[in-house]
JSON list of C-alpha atoms in Angstrom, two decimals:
[
{"chain": "A", "resi": 1, "resn": "UNK", "atom": "CA", "xyz": [0.00, 0.00, 0.00]},
{"chain": "A", "resi": 2, "resn": "UNK", "atom": "CA", "xyz": [1.31, 3.41, -0.99]},
{"chain": "A", "resi": 3, "resn": "UNK", "atom": "CA", "xyz": [0.82, 5.87, 1.88]},
{"chain": "A", "resi": 4, "resn": "UNK", "atom": "CA", "xyz": [2.26, 9.05, 3.32]},
{"chain": "A", "resi": 5, "resn": "UNK", "atom": "CA", "xyz": [1.89, 12.81, 3.57]},
{"chain": "A", "resi": 6, "resn": "UNK", "atom": "CA", "xyz": [1.49, 15.27, 0.73]},
{"chain": "A", "resi": 7, "resn": "UNK", "atom": "CA", "xyz": [1.43, 19.06, 1.11]},
{"chain": "A", "resi": 8, "resn": "UNK", "atom": "CA", "xyz": [-1.21, 21.28, -0.47]},
{"chain": "A", "resi": 9, "resn": "UNK", "atom": "CA", "xyz": [-2.04, 24.98, -0.42]},
{"chain": "A", "resi": 10, "resn": "UNK", "atom": "CA", "xyz": [-5.00, 26.37, 1.49]},
{"chain": "A", "resi": 11, "resn": "UNK", "atom": "CA", "xyz": [-6.41, 29.87, 1.92]},
{"chain": "A", "resi": 12, "resn": "UNK", "atom": "CA", "xyz": [-4.17, 30.18, 5.01]},
{"chain": "A", "resi": 13, "resn": "UNK", "atom": "CA", "xyz": [-0.92, 28.47, 4.09]},
{"chain": "A", "resi": 14, "resn": "UNK", "atom": "CA", "xyz": [0.32, 24.93, 3.56]},
{"chain": "A", "resi": 15, "resn": "UNK", "atom": "CA", "xyz": [-1.53, 21.89, 4.88]},
{"chain": "A", "resi": 16, "resn": "UNK", "atom": "CA", "xyz": [-0.38, 18.27, 5.02]},
{"chain": "A", "resi": 17, "resn": "UNK", "atom": "CA", "xyz": [-2.74, 15.48, 3.99]},
{"chain": "A", "resi": 18, "resn": "UNK", "atom": "CA", "xyz": [-2.15, 11.84, 4.86]},
{"chain": "A", "resi": 19, "resn": "UNK", "atom": "CA", "xyz": [-3.07, 9.72, 1.82]},
{"chain": "A", "resi": 20, "resn": "UNK", "atom": "CA", "xyz": [-3.40, 5.94, 1.47]},
{"chain": "A", "resi": 21, "resn": "UNK", "atom": "CA", "xyz": [-3.91, 4.25, -1.91]},
{"chain": "A", "resi": 22, "resn": "UNK", "atom": "CA", "xyz": [-5.34, 0.85, -2.89]},
{"chain": "A", "resi": 23, "resn": "UNK", "atom": "CA", "xyz": [-2.84, -1.64, -4.26]},
{"chain": "A", "resi": 24, "resn": "UNK", "atom": "CA", "xyz": [-4.86, -2.09, -7.44]},
{"chain": "A", "resi": 25, "resn": "UNK", "atom": "CA", "xyz": [-4.18, 0.38, -10.26]},
{"chain": "A", "resi": 26, "resn": "UNK", "atom": "CA", "xyz": [-6.87, 2.37, -12.02]},
{"chain": "A", "resi": 27, "resn": "UNK", "atom": "CA", "xyz": [-9.42, 4.99, -10.99]},
{"chain": "A", "resi": 28, "resn": "UNK", "atom": "CA", "xyz": [-10.90, 4.64, -7.52]},
{"chain": "A", "resi": 29, "resn": "UNK", "atom": "CA", "xyz": [-13.58, 6.40, -5.51]},
{"chain": "A", "resi": 30, "resn": "UNK", "atom": "CA", "xyz": [-12.09, 8.54, -2.76]},
{"chain": "A", "resi": 31, "resn": "UNK", "atom": "CA", "xyz": [-12.87, 9.34, 0.86]},
{"chain": "A", "resi": 32, "resn": "UNK", "atom": "CA", "xyz": [-11.83, 12.41, 2.82]},
{"chain": "A", "resi": 33, "resn": "UNK", "atom": "CA", "xyz": [-11.26, 11.13, 6.37]},
{"chain": "A", "resi": 34, "resn": "UNK", "atom": "CA", "xyz": [-11.84, 13.91, 8.90]},
{"chain": "A", "resi": 35, "resn": "UNK", "atom": "CA", "xyz": [-10.01, 13.64, 12.20]},
{"chain": "A", "resi": 36, "resn": "UNK", "atom": "CA", "xyz": [-11.18, 13.64, 15.77]},
{"chain": "A", "resi": 37, "resn": "UNK", "atom": "CA", "xyz": [-10.11, 16.53, 17.99]},
{"chain": "A", "resi": 38, "resn": "UNK", "atom": "CA", "xyz": [-6.71, 14.90, 18.53]},
{"chain": "A", "resi": 39, "resn": "UNK", "atom": "CA", "xyz": [-4.98, 15.23, 15.18]},
{"chain": "A", "resi": 40, "resn": "UNK", "atom": "CA", "xyz": [-4.18, 12.94, 12.26]},
{"chain": "A", "resi": 41, "resn": "UNK", "atom": "CA", "xyz": [-2.90, 10.30, 14.66]},
{"chain": "A", "resi": 42, "resn": "UNK", "atom": "CA", "xyz": [-2.34, 6.55, 14.49]},
{"chain": "A", "resi": 43, "resn": "UNK", "atom": "CA", "xyz": [-6.08, 5.85, 14.63]},
{"chain": "A", "resi": 44, "resn": "UNK", "atom": "CA", "xyz": [-6.96, 8.18, 11.76]},
{"chain": "A", "resi": 45, "resn": "UNK", "atom": "CA", "xyz": [-4.11, 6.82, 9.65]},
{"chain": "A", "resi": 46, "resn": "UNK", "atom": "CA", "xyz": [-5.36, 3.30, 10.39]},
{"chain": "A", "resi": 47, "resn": "UNK", "atom": "CA", "xyz": [-8.85, 4.29, 9.21]},
{"chain": "A", "resi": 48, "resn": "UNK", "atom": "CA", "xyz": [-7.26, 5.51, 5.97]},
{"chain": "A", "resi": 49, "resn": "UNK", "atom": "CA", "xyz": [-5.45, 2.19, 5.56]},
{"chain": "A", "resi": 50, "resn": "UNK", "atom": "CA", "xyz": [-8.67, 0.24, 6.12]},
{"chain": "A", "resi": 51, "resn": "UNK", "atom": "CA", "xyz": [-10.52, 2.27, 3.51]},
{"chain": "A", "resi": 52, "resn": "UNK", "atom": "CA", "xyz": [-7.63, 1.81, 1.07]},
{"chain": "A", "resi": 53, "resn": "UNK", "atom": "CA", "xyz": [-7.85, -1.95, 1.58]},
{"chain": "A", "resi": 54, "resn": "UNK", "atom": "CA", "xyz": [-11.50, -1.68, 0.56]},
{"chain": "A", "resi": 55, "resn": "UNK", "atom": "CA", "xyz": [-10.57, 0.01, -2.71]},
{"chain": "A", "resi": 56, "resn": "UNK", "atom": "CA", "xyz": [-10.84, 3.70, -1.82]},
{"chain": "A", "resi": 57, "resn": "UNK", "atom": "CA", "xyz": [-8.20, 6.41, -1.99]},
{"chain": "A", "resi": 58, "resn": "UNK", "atom": "CA", "xyz": [-8.33, 7.81, 1.54]},
{"chain": "A", "resi": 59, "resn": "UNK", "atom": "CA", "xyz": [-7.07, 11.28, 2.43]},
{"chain": "A", "resi": 60, "resn": "UNK", "atom": "CA", "xyz": [-6.95, 12.79, 5.94]},
{"chain": "A", "resi": 61, "resn": "UNK", "atom": "CA", "xyz": [-6.22, 16.55, 6.00]},
{"chain": "A", "resi": 62, "resn": "UNK", "atom": "CA", "xyz": [-4.50, 18.01, 9.05]},
{"chain": "A", "resi": 63, "resn": "UNK", "atom": "CA", "xyz": [-7.29, 20.29, 10.27]},
{"chain": "A", "resi": 64, "resn": "UNK", "atom": "CA", "xyz": [-4.93, 21.50, 13.02]},
{"chain": "A", "resi": 65, "resn": "UNK", "atom": "CA", "xyz": [-2.34, 22.79, 10.53]},
{"chain": "A", "resi": 66, "resn": "UNK", "atom": "CA", "xyz": [-2.71, 26.40, 11.69]},
{"chain": "A", "resi": 67, "resn": "UNK", "atom": "CA", "xyz": [-1.52, 25.36, 15.16]},
{"chain": "A", "resi": 68, "resn": "UNK", "atom": "CA", "xyz": [1.49, 23.34, 13.98]},
{"chain": "A", "resi": 69, "resn": "UNK", "atom": "CA", "xyz": [2.70, 20.66, 11.60]},
{"chain": "A", "resi": 70, "resn": "UNK", "atom": "CA", "xyz": [1.78, 17.03, 12.34]},
{"chain": "A", "resi": 71, "resn": "UNK", "atom": "CA", "xyz": [0.13, 18.04, 15.59]},
{"chain": "A", "resi": 72, "resn": "UNK", "atom": "CA", "xyz": [-1.14, 15.11, 17.65]},
{"chain": "A", "resi": 73, "resn": "UNK", "atom": "CA", "xyz": [-2.66, 15.37, 21.13]},
{"chain": "A", "resi": 74, "resn": "UNK", "atom": "CA", "xyz": [-3.26, 12.44, 23.48]},
{"chain": "A", "resi": 75, "resn": "UNK", "atom": "CA", "xyz": [-6.79, 11.27, 24.20]},
{"chain": "A", "resi": 76, "resn": "UNK", "atom": "CA", "xyz": [-6.35, 12.14, 27.88]},
{"chain": "A", "resi": 77, "resn": "UNK", "atom": "CA", "xyz": [-4.98, 15.65, 27.19]},
{"chain": "A", "resi": 78, "resn": "UNK", "atom": "CA", "xyz": [-8.18, 17.48, 26.28]},
{"chain": "A", "resi": 79, "resn": "UNK", "atom": "CA", "xyz": [-6.98, 20.65, 28.04]},
{"chain": "A", "resi": 80, "resn": "UNK", "atom": "CA", "xyz": [-4.30, 20.90, 25.35]},
{"chain": "A", "resi": 81, "resn": "UNK", "atom": "CA", "xyz": [-6.96, 20.53, 22.67]},
{"chain": "A", "resi": 82, "resn": "UNK", "atom": "CA", "xyz": [-9.11, 23.45, 23.84]},
{"chain": "A", "resi": 83, "resn": "UNK", "atom": "CA", "xyz": [-6.98, 26.36, 22.55]},
{"chain": "A", "resi": 84, "resn": "UNK", "atom": "CA", "xyz": [-6.66, 24.63, 19.18]},
{"chain": "A", "resi": 85, "resn": "UNK", "atom": "CA", "xyz": [-10.42, 24.11, 18.90]},
{"chain": "A", "resi": 86, "resn": "UNK", "atom": "CA", "xyz": [-11.01, 27.75, 19.85]},
{"chain": "A", "resi": 87, "resn": "UNK", "atom": "CA", "xyz": [-9.17, 28.76, 16.69]},
{"chain": "A", "resi": 88, "resn": "UNK", "atom": "CA", "xyz": [-11.10, 26.53, 14.28]},
{"chain": "A", "resi": 89, "resn": "UNK", "atom": "CA", "xyz": [-14.10, 28.12, 12.58]},
{"chain": "A", "resi": 90, "resn": "UNK", "atom": "CA", "xyz": [-16.76, 26.68, 10.29]},
{"chain": "A", "resi": 91, "resn": "UNK", "atom": "CA", "xyz": [-15.24, 28.52, 7.33]},
{"chain": "A", "resi": 92, "resn": "UNK", "atom": "CA", "xyz": [-11.76, 27.16, 8.05]},
{"chain": "A", "resi": 93, "resn": "UNK", "atom": "CA", "xyz": [-13.10, 23.60, 8.17]},
{"chain": "A", "resi": 94, "resn": "UNK", "atom": "CA", "xyz": [-14.89, 24.05, 4.85]},
{"chain": "A", "resi": 95, "resn": "UNK", "atom": "CA", "xyz": [-11.80, 25.62, 3.28]},
{"chain": "A", "resi": 96, "resn": "UNK", "atom": "CA", "xyz": [-9.57, 22.74, 4.39]},
{"chain": "A", "resi": 97, "resn": "UNK", "atom": "CA", "xyz": [-11.96, 20.07, 3.13]},
{"chain": "A", "resi": 98, "resn": "UNK", "atom": "CA", "xyz": [-12.29, 21.95, -0.15]},
{"chain": "A", "resi": 99, "resn": "UNK", "atom": "CA", "xyz": [-8.49, 22.03, -0.53]},
{"chain": "A", "resi": 100, "resn": "UNK", "atom": "CA", "xyz": [-8.46, 18.26, 0.03]},
{"chain": "A", "resi": 101, "resn": "UNK", "atom": "CA", "xyz": [-11.16, 17.76, -2.58]},
{"chain": "A", "resi": 102, "resn": "UNK", "atom": "CA", "xyz": [-9.13, 19.81, -5.06]},
{"chain": "A", "resi": 103, "resn": "UNK", "atom": "CA", "xyz": [-6.11, 17.60, -4.44]},
{"chain": "A", "resi": 104, "resn": "UNK", "atom": "CA", "xyz": [-8.13, 14.41, -4.94]},
{"chain": "A", "resi": 105, "resn": "UNK", "atom": "CA", "xyz": [-9.86, 15.69, -8.05]},
{"chain": "A", "resi": 106, "resn": "UNK", "atom": "CA", "xyz": [-6.44, 16.12, -9.68]},
{"chain": "A", "resi": 107, "resn": "UNK", "atom": "CA", "xyz": [-5.06, 12.77, -8.52]},
{"chain": "A", "resi": 108, "resn": "UNK", "atom": "CA", "xyz": [-4.69, 10.34, -11.43]},
{"chain": "A", "resi": 109, "resn": "UNK", "atom": "CA", "xyz": [-5.86, 7.40, -9.27]},
{"chain": "A", "resi": 110, "resn": "UNK", "atom": "CA", "xyz": [-9.12, 9.09, -8.21]},
{"chain": "A", "resi": 111, "resn": "UNK", "atom": "CA", "xyz": [-12.50, 9.01, -9.89]},
{"chain": "A", "resi": 112, "resn": "UNK", "atom": "CA", "xyz": [-13.30, 12.69, -9.35]},
{"chain": "A", "resi": 113, "resn": "UNK", "atom": "CA", "xyz": [-17.04, 12.01, -9.67]},
{"chain": "A", "resi": 114, "resn": "UNK", "atom": "CA", "xyz": [-17.06, 9.77, -6.60]},
{"chain": "A", "resi": 115, "resn": "UNK", "atom": "CA", "xyz": [-15.70, 11.50, -3.49]},
{"chain": "A", "resi": 116, "resn": "UNK", "atom": "CA", "xyz": [-17.17, 11.15, -0.01]},
{"chain": "A", "resi": 117, "resn": "UNK", "atom": "CA", "xyz": [-16.32, 12.51, 3.42]},
{"chain": "A", "resi": 118, "resn": "UNK", "atom": "CA", "xyz": [-16.29, 10.41, 6.59]},
{"chain": "A", "resi": 119, "resn": "UNK", "atom": "CA", "xyz": [-15.65, 12.25, 9.86]},
{"chain": "A", "resi": 120, "resn": "UNK", "atom": "CA", "xyz": [-15.25, 11.31, 13.50]},
{"chain": "A", "resi": 121, "resn": "UNK", "atom": "CA", "xyz": [-16.08, 13.48, 16.53]},
{"chain": "A", "resi": 122, "resn": "UNK", "atom": "CA", "xyz": [-14.98, 16.98, 15.46]},
{"chain": "A", "resi": 123, "resn": "UNK", "atom": "CA", "xyz": [-14.63, 15.47, 11.99]},
{"chain": "A", "resi": 124, "resn": "UNK", "atom": "CA", "xyz": [-18.24, 14.30, 12.18]},
{"chain": "A", "resi": 125, "resn": "UNK", "atom": "CA", "xyz": [-19.27, 17.93, 12.64]},
{"chain": "A", "resi": 126, "resn": "UNK", "atom": "CA", "xyz": [-17.01, 18.88, 9.71]},
{"chain": "A", "resi": 127, "resn": "UNK", "atom": "CA", "xyz": [-18.46, 16.12, 7.51]},
{"chain": "A", "resi": 128, "resn": "UNK", "atom": "CA", "xyz": [-22.00, 17.44, 7.85]},
{"chain": "A", "resi": 129, "resn": "UNK", "atom": "CA", "xyz": [-20.81, 21.02, 7.45]},
{"chain": "A", "resi": 130, "resn": "UNK", "atom": "CA", "xyz": [-19.01, 20.01, 4.25]},
{"chain": "A", "resi": 131, "resn": "UNK", "atom": "CA", "xyz": [-22.22, 18.44, 2.94]},
{"chain": "A", "resi": 132, "resn": "UNK", "atom": "CA", "xyz": [-23.87, 21.85, 3.34]},
{"chain": "A", "resi": 133, "resn": "UNK", "atom": "CA", "xyz": [-21.23, 23.72, 1.35]},
{"chain": "A", "resi": 134, "resn": "UNK", "atom": "CA", "xyz": [-19.40, 21.39, -1.03]},
{"chain": "A", "resi": 135, "resn": "UNK", "atom": "CA", "xyz": [-20.20, 19.00, -3.85]},
{"chain": "A", "resi": 136, "resn": "UNK", "atom": "CA", "xyz": [-19.91, 15.44, -2.51]},
{"chain": "A", "resi": 137, "resn": "UNK", "atom": "CA", "xyz": [-21.18, 12.00, -3.41]},
{"chain": "A", "resi": 138, "resn": "UNK", "atom": "CA", "xyz": [-22.09, 11.30, 0.21]},
{"chain": "A", "resi": 139, "resn": "UNK", "atom": "CA", "xyz": [-21.15, 12.32, 3.75]},
{"chain": "A", "resi": 140, "resn": "UNK", "atom": "CA", "xyz": [-20.91, 10.18, 6.89]},
{"chain": "A", "resi": 141, "resn": "UNK", "atom": "CA", "xyz": [-20.76, 11.68, 10.36]},
{"chain": "A", "resi": 142, "resn": "UNK", "atom": "CA", "xyz": [-19.64, 9.61, 13.35]},
{"chain": "A", "resi": 143, "resn": "UNK", "atom": "CA", "xyz": [-20.75, 11.11, 16.69]},
{"chain": "A", "resi": 144, "resn": "UNK", "atom": "CA", "xyz": [-20.47, 14.68, 15.43]},
{"chain": "A", "resi": 145, "resn": "UNK", "atom": "CA", "xyz": [-21.66, 17.08, 18.13]},
{"chain": "A", "resi": 146, "resn": "UNK", "atom": "CA", "xyz": [-22.12, 20.83, 18.18]},
{"chain": "A", "resi": 147, "resn": "UNK", "atom": "CA", "xyz": [-24.51, 21.00, 15.24]},
{"chain": "A", "resi": 148, "resn": "UNK", "atom": "CA", "xyz": [-27.53, 21.92, 17.35]},
{"chain": "A", "resi": 149, "resn": "UNK", "atom": "CA", "xyz": [-26.19, 23.87, 20.33]},
{"chain": "A", "resi": 150, "resn": "UNK", "atom": "CA", "xyz": [-23.15, 26.10, 20.72]},
{"chain": "A", "resi": 151, "resn": "UNK", "atom": "CA", "xyz": [-20.25, 24.70, 22.72]},
{"chain": "A", "resi": 152, "resn": "UNK", "atom": "CA", "xyz": [-18.42, 27.23, 24.93]},
{"chain": "A", "resi": 153, "resn": "UNK", "atom": "CA", "xyz": [-14.78, 27.72, 23.97]},
{"chain": "A", "resi": 154, "resn": "UNK", "atom": "CA", "xyz": [-15.12, 26.17, 20.53]},
{"chain": "A", "resi": 155, "resn": "UNK", "atom": "CA", "xyz": [-14.49, 28.30, 17.45]},
{"chain": "A", "resi": 156, "resn": "UNK", "atom": "CA", "xyz": [-17.03, 26.47, 15.29]},
{"chain": "A", "resi": 157, "resn": "UNK", "atom": "CA", "xyz": [-20.75, 27.14, 15.56]},
{"chain": "A", "resi": 158, "resn": "UNK", "atom": "CA", "xyz": [-24.05, 25.25, 15.15]},
{"chain": "A", "resi": 159, "resn": "UNK", "atom": "CA", "xyz": [-25.37, 25.14, 11.60]},
{"chain": "A", "resi": 160, "resn": "UNK", "atom": "CA", "xyz": [-28.69, 23.27, 11.69]},
{"chain": "A", "resi": 161, "resn": "UNK", "atom": "CA", "xyz": [-30.19, 26.11, 9.65]},
{"chain": "A", "resi": 162, "resn": "UNK", "atom": "CA", "xyz": [-27.81, 25.23, 6.79]},
{"chain": "A", "resi": 163, "resn": "UNK", "atom": "CA", "xyz": [-29.11, 21.67, 6.38]},
{"chain": "A", "resi": 164, "resn": "UNK", "atom": "CA", "xyz": [-31.36, 23.02, 3.63]},
{"chain": "A", "resi": 165, "resn": "UNK", "atom": "CA", "xyz": [-28.23, 23.28, 1.45]},
{"chain": "A", "resi": 166, "resn": "UNK", "atom": "CA", "xyz": [-27.26, 19.60, 1.68]},
{"chain": "A", "resi": 167, "resn": "UNK", "atom": "CA", "xyz": [-27.20, 18.08, -1.80]},
{"chain": "A", "resi": 168, "resn": "UNK", "atom": "CA", "xyz": [-25.94, 14.53, -1.12]},
{"chain": "A", "resi": 169, "resn": "UNK", "atom": "CA", "xyz": [-27.13, 11.55, 0.94]},
{"chain": "A", "resi": 170, "resn": "UNK", "atom": "CA", "xyz": [-25.92, 11.68, 4.55]},
{"chain": "A", "resi": 171, "resn": "UNK", "atom": "CA", "xyz": [-25.43, 8.98, 7.17]},
{"chain": "A", "resi": 172, "resn": "UNK", "atom": "CA", "xyz": [-25.20, 9.91, 10.85]},
{"chain": "A", "resi": 173, "resn": "UNK", "atom": "CA", "xyz": [-23.77, 7.46, 13.38]},
{"chain": "A", "resi": 174, "resn": "UNK", "atom": "CA", "xyz": [-24.20, 7.75, 17.15]},
{"chain": "A", "resi": 175, "resn": "UNK", "atom": "CA", "xyz": [-23.67, 5.79, 20.34]},
{"chain": "A", "resi": 176, "resn": "UNK", "atom": "CA", "xyz": [-26.72, 5.30, 22.53]},
{"chain": "A", "resi": 177, "resn": "UNK", "atom": "CA", "xyz": [-24.76, 6.30, 25.65]},
{"chain": "A", "resi": 178, "resn": "UNK", "atom": "CA", "xyz": [-22.96, 9.35, 24.24]},
{"chain": "A", "resi": 179, "resn": "UNK", "atom": "CA", "xyz": [-23.33, 11.83, 27.11]},
{"chain": "A", "resi": 180, "resn": "UNK", "atom": "CA", "xyz": [-22.18, 14.73, 24.91]},
{"chain": "A", "resi": 181, "resn": "UNK", "atom": "CA", "xyz": [-24.88, 14.28, 22.27]},
{"chain": "A", "resi": 182, "resn": "UNK", "atom": "CA", "xyz": [-28.29, 13.93, 23.92]},
{"chain": "A", "resi": 183, "resn": "UNK", "atom": "CA", "xyz": [-31.22, 12.21, 22.24]},
{"chain": "A", "resi": 184, "resn": "UNK", "atom": "CA", "xyz": [-32.92, 15.60, 21.86]},
{"chain": "A", "resi": 185, "resn": "UNK", "atom": "CA", "xyz": [-30.08, 16.79, 19.61]},
{"chain": "A", "resi": 186, "resn": "UNK", "atom": "CA", "xyz": [-30.36, 13.71, 17.40]},
{"chain": "A", "resi": 187, "resn": "UNK", "atom": "CA", "xyz": [-34.10, 14.25, 17.20]},
{"chain": "A", "resi": 188, "resn": "UNK", "atom": "CA", "xyz": [-33.56, 17.89, 16.16]},
{"chain": "A", "resi": 189, "resn": "UNK", "atom": "CA", "xyz": [-31.13, 16.79, 13.44]},
{"chain": "A", "resi": 190, "resn": "UNK", "atom": "CA", "xyz": [-33.57, 14.17, 12.19]},
{"chain": "A", "resi": 191, "resn": "UNK", "atom": "CA", "xyz": [-36.44, 16.65, 12.18]},
{"chain": "A", "resi": 192, "resn": "UNK", "atom": "CA", "xyz": [-34.47, 19.24, 10.21]},
{"chain": "A", "resi": 193, "resn": "UNK", "atom": "CA", "xyz": [-33.29, 16.72, 7.63]},
{"chain": "A", "resi": 194, "resn": "UNK", "atom": "CA", "xyz": [-36.83, 15.41, 7.26]},
{"chain": "A", "resi": 195, "resn": "UNK", "atom": "CA", "xyz": [-38.31, 18.90, 7.01]},
{"chain": "A", "resi": 196, "resn": "UNK", "atom": "CA", "xyz": [-35.93, 19.68, 4.16]},
{"chain": "A", "resi": 197, "resn": "UNK", "atom": "CA", "xyz": [-36.62, 16.33, 2.47]},
{"chain": "A", "resi": 198, "resn": "UNK", "atom": "CA", "xyz": [-32.98, 15.18, 2.50]},
{"chain": "A", "resi": 199, "resn": "UNK", "atom": "CA", "xyz": [-31.81, 11.62, 1.81]},
{"chain": "A", "resi": 200, "resn": "UNK", "atom": "CA", "xyz": [-30.44, 10.40, 5.13]},
{"chain": "A", "resi": 201, "resn": "UNK", "atom": "CA", "xyz": [-30.18, 7.61, 7.65]},
{"chain": "A", "resi": 202, "resn": "UNK", "atom": "CA", "xyz": [-29.42, 7.78, 11.37]},
{"chain": "A", "resi": 203, "resn": "UNK", "atom": "CA", "xyz": [-27.89, 4.78, 13.14]},
{"chain": "A", "resi": 204, "resn": "UNK", "atom": "CA", "xyz": [-27.70, 4.55, 16.93]},
{"chain": "A", "resi": 205, "resn": "UNK", "atom": "CA", "xyz": [-25.66, 1.71, 18.44]},
{"chain": "A", "resi": 206, "resn": "UNK", "atom": "CA", "xyz": [-26.89, 0.22, 21.66]},
{"chain": "A", "resi": 207, "resn": "UNK", "atom": "CA", "xyz": [-24.56, 0.39, 24.65]},
{"chain": "A", "resi": 208, "resn": "UNK", "atom": "CA", "xyz": [-21.96, 2.51, 22.84]},
{"chain": "A", "resi": 209, "resn": "UNK", "atom": "CA", "xyz": [-20.64, 5.89, 23.97]},
{"chain": "A", "resi": 210, "resn": "UNK", "atom": "CA", "xyz": [-18.75, 8.72, 22.32]},
{"chain": "A", "resi": 211, "resn": "UNK", "atom": "CA", "xyz": [-15.72, 7.61, 20.30]},
{"chain": "A", "resi": 212, "resn": "UNK", "atom": "CA", "xyz": [-16.85, 3.97, 20.31]},
{"chain": "A", "resi": 213, "resn": "UNK", "atom": "CA", "xyz": [-15.27, 3.19, 16.92]},
{"chain": "A", "resi": 214, "resn": "UNK", "atom": "CA", "xyz": [-11.71, 4.04, 18.03]},
{"chain": "A", "resi": 215, "resn": "UNK", "atom": "CA", "xyz": [-9.84, 1.08, 19.48]},
{"chain": "A", "resi": 216, "resn": "UNK", "atom": "CA", "xyz": [-7.35, 3.43, 21.14]},
{"chain": "A", "resi": 217, "resn": "UNK", "atom": "CA", "xyz": [-9.92, 5.15, 23.35]},
{"chain": "A", "resi": 218, "resn": "UNK", "atom": "CA", "xyz": [-11.32, 3.95, 26.67]},
{"chain": "A", "resi": 219, "resn": "UNK", "atom": "CA", "xyz": [-14.81, 4.23, 25.16]},
{"chain": "A", "resi": 220, "resn": "UNK", "atom": "CA", "xyz": [-14.06, 1.67, 22.44]},
{"chain": "A", "resi": 221, "resn": "UNK", "atom": "CA", "xyz": [-17.02, -0.68, 21.94]},
{"chain": "A", "resi": 222, "resn": "UNK", "atom": "CA", "xyz": [-15.90, -3.64, 19.79]},
{"chain": "A", "resi": 223, "resn": "UNK", "atom": "CA", "xyz": [-19.36, -4.85, 18.76]},
{"chain": "A", "resi": 224, "resn": "UNK", "atom": "CA", "xyz": [-20.60, -1.39, 17.80]},
{"chain": "A", "resi": 225, "resn": "UNK", "atom": "CA", "xyz": [-17.32, -0.59, 16.06]},
{"chain": "A", "resi": 226, "resn": "UNK", "atom": "CA", "xyz": [-17.53, -3.72, 13.91]},
{"chain": "A", "resi": 227, "resn": "UNK", "atom": "CA", "xyz": [-21.20, -3.22, 13.09]},
{"chain": "A", "resi": 228, "resn": "UNK", "atom": "CA", "xyz": [-20.77, 0.46, 12.26]},
{"chain": "A", "resi": 229, "resn": "UNK", "atom": "CA", "xyz": [-17.78, -0.27, 10.00]},
{"chain": "A", "resi": 230, "resn": "UNK", "atom": "CA", "xyz": [-19.80, -2.83, 8.04]},
{"chain": "A", "resi": 231, "resn": "UNK", "atom": "CA", "xyz": [-22.76, -0.44, 7.88]},
{"chain": "A", "resi": 232, "resn": "UNK", "atom": "CA", "xyz": [-20.45, 2.31, 6.63]},
{"chain": "A", "resi": 233, "resn": "UNK", "atom": "CA", "xyz": [-19.02, 0.11, 3.89]},
{"chain": "A", "resi": 234, "resn": "UNK", "atom": "CA", "xyz": [-22.54, -0.93, 2.84]},
{"chain": "A", "resi": 235, "resn": "UNK", "atom": "CA", "xyz": [-23.64, 2.73, 2.66]},
{"chain": "A", "resi": 236, "resn": "UNK", "atom": "CA", "xyz": [-20.57, 3.71, 0.67]},
{"chain": "A", "resi": 237, "resn": "UNK", "atom": "CA", "xyz": [-21.00, 0.80, -1.71]},
{"chain": "A", "resi": 238, "resn": "UNK", "atom": "CA", "xyz": [-24.60, 1.83, -2.38]},
{"chain": "A", "resi": 239, "resn": "UNK", "atom": "CA", "xyz": [-23.89, 5.55, -2.79]},
{"chain": "A", "resi": 240, "resn": "UNK", "atom": "CA", "xyz": [-20.43, 5.48, -4.42]},
{"chain": "A", "resi": 241, "resn": "UNK", "atom": "CA", "xyz": [-20.47, 2.50, -6.75]}
]
């Protein structure tokens, strides 16, 4: 598997993107993998590798690039994350995803008509935001919070009112026991998507909490992680192929 960092230009300087390619030659659908609030770390790189093994070109932009190159923060060091999150705005997230799309659209191994975003935690927020502003084949959001209510200290803002602009099918994935994303928020998201007649599905995994799909977090839930991965691949296969 070919993998590693490439550097692209953004509206605010250079940004590294971690890219993993399938072994098979030819044109492939692509996935923009959007990081949790801890950087493009081992887990996010592993997600890219797993998607590449399934036949997708997977690209994870460093959404923290304004705070430093190759910035990774430990899962137990959330206090170190806060000042970084305070500097990330909705527009900056959209700009960075758009720069990643531009890179992929010019990659000879990518089918530019089939590009999705899959995001986790902060990246789940960014995935839905991207679906509101960019041209995508589909978007998948894993436990993305902050879409309904403002979170103190965070630079990005709720955008439920922008769901009317979504132009691709969206899949939202949650853990039943996620204390940071109450059932009322999920209901508000569902209601807004329904009101605007969007193509969507919401999956809630029993017994799982926030970050359940990451095997490097204390909240890892093996059964939910396996089921959600298979459900994600099924959704992508239906929407991308």
